[in-house]
Short mmCIF file of C-alpha atoms in Angstrom, two decimals:
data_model
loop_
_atom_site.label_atom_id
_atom_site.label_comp_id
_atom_site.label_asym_id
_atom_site.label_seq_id
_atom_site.Cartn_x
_atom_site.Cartn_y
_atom_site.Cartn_z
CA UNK A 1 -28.16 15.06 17.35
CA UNK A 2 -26.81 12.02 19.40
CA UNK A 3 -27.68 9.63 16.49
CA UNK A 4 -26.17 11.42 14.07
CA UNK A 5 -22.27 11.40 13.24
CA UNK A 6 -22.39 13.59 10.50
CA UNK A 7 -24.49 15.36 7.95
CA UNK A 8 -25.46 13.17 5.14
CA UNK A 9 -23.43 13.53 1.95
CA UNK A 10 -25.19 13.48 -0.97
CA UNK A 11 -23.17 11.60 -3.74
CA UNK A 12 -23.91 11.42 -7.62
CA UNK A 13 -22.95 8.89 -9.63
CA UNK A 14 -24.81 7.40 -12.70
CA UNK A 15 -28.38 8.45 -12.89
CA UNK A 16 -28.77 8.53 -9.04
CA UNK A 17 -27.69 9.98 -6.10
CA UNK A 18 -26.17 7.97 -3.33
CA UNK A 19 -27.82 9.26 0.47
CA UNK A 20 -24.76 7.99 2.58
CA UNK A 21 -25.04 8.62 6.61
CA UNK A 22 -23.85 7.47 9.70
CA UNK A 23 -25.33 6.23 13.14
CA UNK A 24 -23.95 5.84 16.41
CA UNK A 25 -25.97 2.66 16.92
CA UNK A 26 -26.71 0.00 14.29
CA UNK A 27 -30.15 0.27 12.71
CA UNK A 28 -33.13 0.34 10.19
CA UNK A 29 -32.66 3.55 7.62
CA UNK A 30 -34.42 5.43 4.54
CA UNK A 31 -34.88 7.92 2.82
CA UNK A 32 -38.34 9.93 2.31
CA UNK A 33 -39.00 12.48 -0.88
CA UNK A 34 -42.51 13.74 -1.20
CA UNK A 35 -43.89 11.32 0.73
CA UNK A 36 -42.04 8.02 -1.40
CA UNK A 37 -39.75 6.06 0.62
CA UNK A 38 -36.54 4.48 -0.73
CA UNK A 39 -34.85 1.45 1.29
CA UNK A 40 -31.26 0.91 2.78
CA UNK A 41 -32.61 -2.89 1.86
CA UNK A 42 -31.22 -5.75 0.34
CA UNK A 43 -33.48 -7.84 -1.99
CA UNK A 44 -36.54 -6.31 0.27
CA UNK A 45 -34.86 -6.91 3.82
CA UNK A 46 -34.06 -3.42 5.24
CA UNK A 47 -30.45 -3.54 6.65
CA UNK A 48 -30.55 -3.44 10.56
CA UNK A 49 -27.27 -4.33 11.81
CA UNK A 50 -25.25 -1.51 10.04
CA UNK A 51 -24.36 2.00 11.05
CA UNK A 52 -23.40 3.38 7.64
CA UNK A 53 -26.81 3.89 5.85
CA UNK A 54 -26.66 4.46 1.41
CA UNK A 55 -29.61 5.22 0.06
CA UNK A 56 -29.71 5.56 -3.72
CA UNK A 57 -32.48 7.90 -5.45
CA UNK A 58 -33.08 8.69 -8.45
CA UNK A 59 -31.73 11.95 -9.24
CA UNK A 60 -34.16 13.56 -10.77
CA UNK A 61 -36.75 13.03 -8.14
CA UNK A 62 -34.39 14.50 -5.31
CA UNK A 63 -33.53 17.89 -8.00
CA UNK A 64 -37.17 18.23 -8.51
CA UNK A 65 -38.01 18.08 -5.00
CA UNK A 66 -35.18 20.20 -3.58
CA UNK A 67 -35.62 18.24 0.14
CA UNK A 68 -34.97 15.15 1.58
CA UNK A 69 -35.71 13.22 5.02
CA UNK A 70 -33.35 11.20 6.46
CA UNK A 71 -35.38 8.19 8.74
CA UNK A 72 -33.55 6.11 11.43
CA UNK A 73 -34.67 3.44 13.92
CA UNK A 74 -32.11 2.05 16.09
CA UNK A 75 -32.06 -1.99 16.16
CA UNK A 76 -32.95 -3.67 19.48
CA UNK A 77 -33.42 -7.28 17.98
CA UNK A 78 -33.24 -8.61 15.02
CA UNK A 79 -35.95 -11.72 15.74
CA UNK A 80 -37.30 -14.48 13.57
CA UNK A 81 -41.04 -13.20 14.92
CA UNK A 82 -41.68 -9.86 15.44
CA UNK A 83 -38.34 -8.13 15.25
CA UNK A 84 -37.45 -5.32 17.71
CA UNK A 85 -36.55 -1.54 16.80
CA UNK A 86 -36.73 2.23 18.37
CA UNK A 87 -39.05 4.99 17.14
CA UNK A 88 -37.72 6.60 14.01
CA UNK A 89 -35.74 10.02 13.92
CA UNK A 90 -35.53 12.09 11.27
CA UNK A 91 -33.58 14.98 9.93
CA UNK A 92 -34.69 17.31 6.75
CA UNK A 93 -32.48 18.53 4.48
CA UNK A 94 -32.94 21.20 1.43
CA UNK A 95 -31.47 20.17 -1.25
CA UNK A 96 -29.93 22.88 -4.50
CA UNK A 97 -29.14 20.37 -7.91
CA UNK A 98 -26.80 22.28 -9.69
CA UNK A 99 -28.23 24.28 -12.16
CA UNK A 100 -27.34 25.21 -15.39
CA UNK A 101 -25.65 29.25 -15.40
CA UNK A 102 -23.68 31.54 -16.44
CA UNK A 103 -20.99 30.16 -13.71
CA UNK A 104 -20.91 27.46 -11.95
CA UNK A 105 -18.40 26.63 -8.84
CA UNK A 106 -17.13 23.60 -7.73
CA UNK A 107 -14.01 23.02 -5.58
CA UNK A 108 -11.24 20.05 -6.21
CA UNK A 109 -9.64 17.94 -2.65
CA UNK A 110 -7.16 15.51 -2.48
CA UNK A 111 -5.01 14.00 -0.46
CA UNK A 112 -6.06 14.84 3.42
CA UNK A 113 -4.90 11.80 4.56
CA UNK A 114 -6.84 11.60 7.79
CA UNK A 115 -6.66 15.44 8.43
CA UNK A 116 -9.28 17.26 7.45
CA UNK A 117 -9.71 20.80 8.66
CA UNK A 118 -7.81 22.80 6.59
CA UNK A 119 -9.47 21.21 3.27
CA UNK A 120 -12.63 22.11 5.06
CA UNK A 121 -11.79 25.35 5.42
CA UNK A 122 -10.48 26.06 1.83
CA UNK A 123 -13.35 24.52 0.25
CA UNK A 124 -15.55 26.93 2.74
CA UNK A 125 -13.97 30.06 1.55
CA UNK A 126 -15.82 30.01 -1.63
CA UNK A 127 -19.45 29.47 -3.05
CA UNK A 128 -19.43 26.26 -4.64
CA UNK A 129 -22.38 24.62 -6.61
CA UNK A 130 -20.88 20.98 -5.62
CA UNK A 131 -17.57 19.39 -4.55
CA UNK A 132 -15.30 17.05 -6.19
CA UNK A 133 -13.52 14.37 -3.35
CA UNK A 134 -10.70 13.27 -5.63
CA UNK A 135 -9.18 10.29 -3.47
CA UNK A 136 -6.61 10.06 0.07
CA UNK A 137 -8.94 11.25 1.89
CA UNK A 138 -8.38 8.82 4.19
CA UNK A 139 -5.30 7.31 4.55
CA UNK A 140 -6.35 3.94 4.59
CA UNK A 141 -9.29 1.91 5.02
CA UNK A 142 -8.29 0.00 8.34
CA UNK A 143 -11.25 0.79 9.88
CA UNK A 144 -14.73 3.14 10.00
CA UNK A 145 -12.94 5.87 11.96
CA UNK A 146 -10.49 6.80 9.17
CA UNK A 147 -13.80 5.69 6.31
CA UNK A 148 -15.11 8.92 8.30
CA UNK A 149 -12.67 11.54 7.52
CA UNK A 150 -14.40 11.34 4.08
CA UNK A 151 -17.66 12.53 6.04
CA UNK A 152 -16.04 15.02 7.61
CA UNK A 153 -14.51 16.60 4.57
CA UNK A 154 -18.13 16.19 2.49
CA UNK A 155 -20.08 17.20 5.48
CA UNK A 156 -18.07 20.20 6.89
CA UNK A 157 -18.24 21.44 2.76
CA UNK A 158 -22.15 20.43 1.82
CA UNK A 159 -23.85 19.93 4.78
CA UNK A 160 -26.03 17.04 2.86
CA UNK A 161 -26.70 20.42 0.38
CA UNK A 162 -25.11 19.97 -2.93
CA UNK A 163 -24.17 16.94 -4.97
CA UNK A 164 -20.58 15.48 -3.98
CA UNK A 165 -18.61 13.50 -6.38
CA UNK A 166 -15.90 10.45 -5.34
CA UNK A 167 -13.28 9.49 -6.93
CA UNK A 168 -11.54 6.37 -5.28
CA UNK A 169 -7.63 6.97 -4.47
CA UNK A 170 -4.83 4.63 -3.97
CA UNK A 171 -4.43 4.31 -0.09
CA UNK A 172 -8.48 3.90 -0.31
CA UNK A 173 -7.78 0.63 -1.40
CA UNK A 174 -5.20 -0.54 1.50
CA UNK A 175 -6.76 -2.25 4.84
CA UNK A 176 -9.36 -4.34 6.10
CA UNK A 177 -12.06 -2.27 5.39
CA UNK A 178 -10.84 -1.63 1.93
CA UNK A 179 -13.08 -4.83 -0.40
CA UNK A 180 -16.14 -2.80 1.35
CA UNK A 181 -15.36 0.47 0.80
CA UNK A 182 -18.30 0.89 -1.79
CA UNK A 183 -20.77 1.14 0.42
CA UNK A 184 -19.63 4.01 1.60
CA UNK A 185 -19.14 5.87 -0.80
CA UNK A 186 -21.14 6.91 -4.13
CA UNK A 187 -21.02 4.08 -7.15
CA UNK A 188 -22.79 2.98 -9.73
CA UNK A 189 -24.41 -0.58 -9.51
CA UNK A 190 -20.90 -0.68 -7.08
CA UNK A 191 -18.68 0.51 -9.53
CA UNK A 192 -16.06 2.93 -8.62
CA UNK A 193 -16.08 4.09 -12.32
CA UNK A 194 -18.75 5.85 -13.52
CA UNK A 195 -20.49 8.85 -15.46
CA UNK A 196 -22.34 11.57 -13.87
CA UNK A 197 -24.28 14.78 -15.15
CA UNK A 198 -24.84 17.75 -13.29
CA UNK A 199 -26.86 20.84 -14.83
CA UNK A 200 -24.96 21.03 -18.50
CA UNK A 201 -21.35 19.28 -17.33
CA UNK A 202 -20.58 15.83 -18.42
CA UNK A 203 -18.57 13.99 -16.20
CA UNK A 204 -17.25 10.64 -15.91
CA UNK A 205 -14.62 9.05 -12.84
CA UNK A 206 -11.89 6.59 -13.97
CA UNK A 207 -10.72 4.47 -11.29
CA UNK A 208 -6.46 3.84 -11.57
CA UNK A 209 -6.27 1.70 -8.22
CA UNK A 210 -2.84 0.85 -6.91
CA UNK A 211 0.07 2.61 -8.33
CA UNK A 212 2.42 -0.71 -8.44
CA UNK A 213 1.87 -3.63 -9.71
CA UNK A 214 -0.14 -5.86 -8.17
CA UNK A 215 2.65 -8.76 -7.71
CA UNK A 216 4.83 -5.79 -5.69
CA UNK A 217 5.24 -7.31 -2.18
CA UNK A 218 3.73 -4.40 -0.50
CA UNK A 219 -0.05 -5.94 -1.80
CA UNK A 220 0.96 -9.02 -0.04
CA UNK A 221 -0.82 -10.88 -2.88
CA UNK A 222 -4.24 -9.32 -2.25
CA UNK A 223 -4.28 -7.22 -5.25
CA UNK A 224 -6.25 -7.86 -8.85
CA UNK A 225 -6.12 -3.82 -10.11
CA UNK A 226 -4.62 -4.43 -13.62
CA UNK A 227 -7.60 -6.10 -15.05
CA UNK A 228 -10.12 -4.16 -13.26
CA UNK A 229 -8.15 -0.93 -15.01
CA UNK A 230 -8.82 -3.09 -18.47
CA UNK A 231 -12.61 -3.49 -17.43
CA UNK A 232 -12.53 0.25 -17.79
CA UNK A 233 -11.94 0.11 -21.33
CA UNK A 234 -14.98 -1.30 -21.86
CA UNK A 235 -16.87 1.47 -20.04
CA UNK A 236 -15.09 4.04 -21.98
CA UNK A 237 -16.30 2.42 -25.25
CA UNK A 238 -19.95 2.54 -23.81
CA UNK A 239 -19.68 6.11 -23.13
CA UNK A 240 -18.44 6.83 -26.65
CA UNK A 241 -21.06 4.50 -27.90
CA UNK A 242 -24.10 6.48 -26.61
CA UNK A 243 -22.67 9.43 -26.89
CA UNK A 244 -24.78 11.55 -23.89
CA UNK A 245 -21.45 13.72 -23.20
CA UNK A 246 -22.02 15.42 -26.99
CA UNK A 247 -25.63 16.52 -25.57
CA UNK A 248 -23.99 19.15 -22.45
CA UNK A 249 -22.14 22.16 -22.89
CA UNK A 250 -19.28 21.23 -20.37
CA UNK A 251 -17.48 17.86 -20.39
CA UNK A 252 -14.80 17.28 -17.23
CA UNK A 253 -12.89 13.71 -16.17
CA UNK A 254 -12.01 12.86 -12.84
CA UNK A 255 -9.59 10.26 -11.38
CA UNK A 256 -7.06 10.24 -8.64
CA UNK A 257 -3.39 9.78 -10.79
CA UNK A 258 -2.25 12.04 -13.66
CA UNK A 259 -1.98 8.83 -16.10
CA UNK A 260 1.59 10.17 -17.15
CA UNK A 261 2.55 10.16 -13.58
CA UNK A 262 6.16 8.19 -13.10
CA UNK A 263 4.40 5.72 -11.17
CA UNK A 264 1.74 4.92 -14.45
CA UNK A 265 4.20 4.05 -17.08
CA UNK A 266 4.37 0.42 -15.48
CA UNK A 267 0.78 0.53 -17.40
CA UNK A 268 1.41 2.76 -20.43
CA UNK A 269 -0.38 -0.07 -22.47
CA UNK A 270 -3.40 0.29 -20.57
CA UNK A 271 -3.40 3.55 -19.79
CA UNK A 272 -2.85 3.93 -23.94
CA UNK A 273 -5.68 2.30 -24.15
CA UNK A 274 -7.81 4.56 -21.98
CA UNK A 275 -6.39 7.50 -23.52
CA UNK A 276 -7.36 6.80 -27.30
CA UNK A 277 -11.07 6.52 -25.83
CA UNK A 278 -10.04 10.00 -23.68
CA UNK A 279 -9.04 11.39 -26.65
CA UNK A 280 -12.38 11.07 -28.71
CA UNK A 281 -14.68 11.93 -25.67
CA UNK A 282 -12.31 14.84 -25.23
CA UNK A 283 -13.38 16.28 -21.68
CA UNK A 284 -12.56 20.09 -21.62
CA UNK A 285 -9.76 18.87 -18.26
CA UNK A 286 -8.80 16.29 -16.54
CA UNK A 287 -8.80 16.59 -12.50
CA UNK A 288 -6.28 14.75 -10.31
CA UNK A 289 -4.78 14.31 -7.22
CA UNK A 290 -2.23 11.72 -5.69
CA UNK A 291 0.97 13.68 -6.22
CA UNK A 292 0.71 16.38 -3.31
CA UNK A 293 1.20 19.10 -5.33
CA UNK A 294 -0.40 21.92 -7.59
CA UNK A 295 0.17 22.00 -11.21
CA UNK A 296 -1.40 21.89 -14.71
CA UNK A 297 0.08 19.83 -17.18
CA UNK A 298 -1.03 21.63 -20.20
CA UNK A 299 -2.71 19.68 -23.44
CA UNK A 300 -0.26 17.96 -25.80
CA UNK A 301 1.57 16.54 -23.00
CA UNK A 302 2.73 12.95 -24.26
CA UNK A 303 1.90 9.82 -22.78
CA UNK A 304 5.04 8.11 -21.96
CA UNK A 305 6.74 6.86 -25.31
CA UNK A 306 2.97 5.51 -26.65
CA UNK A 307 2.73 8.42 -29.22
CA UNK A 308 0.43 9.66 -27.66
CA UNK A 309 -0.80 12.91 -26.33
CA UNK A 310 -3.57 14.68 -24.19
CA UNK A 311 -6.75 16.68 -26.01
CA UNK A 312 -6.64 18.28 -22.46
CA UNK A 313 -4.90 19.76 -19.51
CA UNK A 314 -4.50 17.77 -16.31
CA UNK A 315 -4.83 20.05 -12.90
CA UNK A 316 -3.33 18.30 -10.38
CA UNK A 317 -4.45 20.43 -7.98
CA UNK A 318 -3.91 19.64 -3.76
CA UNK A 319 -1.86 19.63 -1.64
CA UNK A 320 -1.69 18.62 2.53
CA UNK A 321 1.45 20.16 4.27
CA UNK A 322 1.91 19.74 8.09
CA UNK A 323 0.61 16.20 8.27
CA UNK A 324 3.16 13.31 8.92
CA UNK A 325 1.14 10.86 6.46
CA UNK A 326 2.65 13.38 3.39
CA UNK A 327 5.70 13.94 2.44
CA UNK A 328 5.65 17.68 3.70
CA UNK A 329 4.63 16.75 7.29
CA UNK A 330 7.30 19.80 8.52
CA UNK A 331 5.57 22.54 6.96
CA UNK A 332 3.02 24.19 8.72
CA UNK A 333 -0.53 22.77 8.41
CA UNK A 334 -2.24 23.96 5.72
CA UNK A 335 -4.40 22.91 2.66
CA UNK A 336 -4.51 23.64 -0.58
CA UNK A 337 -7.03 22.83 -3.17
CA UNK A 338 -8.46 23.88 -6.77
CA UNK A 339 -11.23 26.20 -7.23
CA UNK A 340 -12.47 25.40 -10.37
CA UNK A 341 -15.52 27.65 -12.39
CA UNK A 342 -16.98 26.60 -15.46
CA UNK A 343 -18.54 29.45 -17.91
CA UNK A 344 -19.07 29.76 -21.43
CA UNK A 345 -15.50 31.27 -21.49
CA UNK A 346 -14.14 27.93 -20.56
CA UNK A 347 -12.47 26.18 -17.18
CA UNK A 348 -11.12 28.50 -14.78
CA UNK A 349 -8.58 26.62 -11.81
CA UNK A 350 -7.22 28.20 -9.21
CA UNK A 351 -5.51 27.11 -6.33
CA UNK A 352 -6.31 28.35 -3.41
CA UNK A 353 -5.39 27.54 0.73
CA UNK A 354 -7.78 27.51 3.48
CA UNK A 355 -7.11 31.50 4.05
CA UNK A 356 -9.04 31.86 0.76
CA UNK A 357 -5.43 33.29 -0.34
CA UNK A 358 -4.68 31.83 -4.35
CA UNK A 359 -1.13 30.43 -4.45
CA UNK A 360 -1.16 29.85 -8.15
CA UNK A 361 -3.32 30.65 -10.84
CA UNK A 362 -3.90 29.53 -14.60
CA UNK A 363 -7.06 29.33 -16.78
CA UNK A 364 -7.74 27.20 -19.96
CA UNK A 365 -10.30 29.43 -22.04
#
């Protein structure tokens, strides 16, 4: 399609899915489920002069429907009086919700920076139920071109099939493009932290941001990630207070940085903080990214000199060799990722390249 960039991705986060696609020209956009339309509006204008279109739907009107339509109209004129616009094109796409079984698949990437083939591939080598984007996809956010790699990774992988969940990395929040990244990705109410459920797993995104302090001259001032990592105390507390995650068998976190990672103990207070909360939701694992390799740090790791330790193994699980934004740019391109499955028996990760070929393996039963 020449309107088309790439297949929708289909983001959860919250109650709702986030319909995220892009144009090649700006234009009017929505989204069409049995027949009810839902708005890429502002306070009841329809956006027109955008070519990144989010949609958010209620979730469980898309997983009872199973299909979605995808509307655009390209934007001649946006007039006082009777504005100007194309006729509409549309693409369908089914849609499979996770469902609650006896196994389900999902598939762990971090870390691209920029490339994203060989993720693509990985991911494609097994069945998953829905994906887990885990941060660095990008390398920056300088501009919509390197925005898109996140596309391409979510697109080549679910083909605007299966639920996709974000988790916001560190270089996402460097360049111009960076204050706006939320609208291209999936939030709740724009937050980059957030819960989500899918069939019986529990899940909820923590949001580290930098990995210096925010006075370190590399920010250049611009910078404010300590207290938005303290707002997230607050959200833990909420979780705990309503309690949903006690209601599903499976419970999982996701955030971009192992919190014990050298980099984190500038904010072991913090990060203390979030892990007493951790601690008391008690996911079954954590899932991370950020440090270009695969691991598992196993439960009862201590946090720093806090005192504190982990109800749960962290799988830090990708890792990008060949590309000169790592720091193995002269191996031979490759990717390596987690393959995660989630049964009654437990939480299964193993890491696997884009051959299909497992390079490590360990399970937490």
């Amino acid at each position: 399609m020449d309107w088309l960039i790439e297949d929708a991705v289909v983001f959860v986060a919250g109650d709702n899915y986030n319909i995220i696609w892009n144009t090649t020209e700006k234009g009017l956009a929505w989204v069409e489920i049995d027949g009810e339309k839902f708005y890429d509006a502002d306070n009841g204008n329809i956006k027109s002069e955008e070519r990144v279109h989010k949609v958010v739907v209620p979730q469980k009107i898309l997983d009872a429907a199973g299909e979605y339509t995808i509307v655009y109209k390209t934007t001649v004129a946006r007039l006082p009086y009777f504005p100007q616009s194309l006729d509409a094109k549309t693409k369908t796409y089914k849609f499979y919700p996770v469902k609650k079984k006896d196994k389900i698949n999902t598939y762990l990437i971090a870390d691209t920076h920029s490339e994203h083939r060989y993720a693509v591939k990985a991911a494609n080598a097994h069945d998953l139920d829905f994906l887990i984007l885990a941060g660095d996809i990008a390398d920056k956010s300088m501009n919509l071109d390197y925005i898109l790699t996140t596309f391409r990774v979510a697109s080549g992988i679910t083909h605007g099939e299966k639920p996709v969940v974000f988790a916001r990395g560190n270089h996402d929040t460097r360049g111009e493009m960076a204050p706006d990244l939320y609208k291209y990705i999936g939030t709740d109410r724009g937050h980059t932290y957030f819960t989500f459920k899918l069939a019986n797993i529990f899940g909820f995104v923590l949001d580290c941001g930098e990995d210096k302090p925010d006075s370190n001259e590399e920010y250049g001032g611009m910078a404010a990630f300590e207290p938005f990592r303290k707002e997230q105390i607050s959200f833990l507390d909420e979780i705990i207070e309503k309690g949903e995650y006690k209601d599903f068998d499976h419970c999982i976190m996701v955030c971009h940085m192992r919190l014990n990672e050298s980099w984190c103990e500038k904010f072991k207070d913090t990060y203390a903080e979030w892990l007493k909360r951790i601690n008391i939701i008690n996911p079954e694992a954590i899932f991370a990214g950020h440090e270009h390799d695969c691991f598992i740090q196993p439960a009862g790791t201590p946090l720093f000199d806090t005192g504190l330790k982990f109800n749960a193994p962290t799988i830090v699980g990708s890792k990008c060799t060949g590309n000169y934004h790592t720091n193995h740019a002269d191996e031979e391109p490759d990717f390596t990722g987690t393959f995660i499955e989630i049964s009654g028996d437990g939480i299964k990760s193993t890491f696997t390249n884009s051959e299909g070929k497992i390079i490590n393996e360990k399970e937490r039963k």
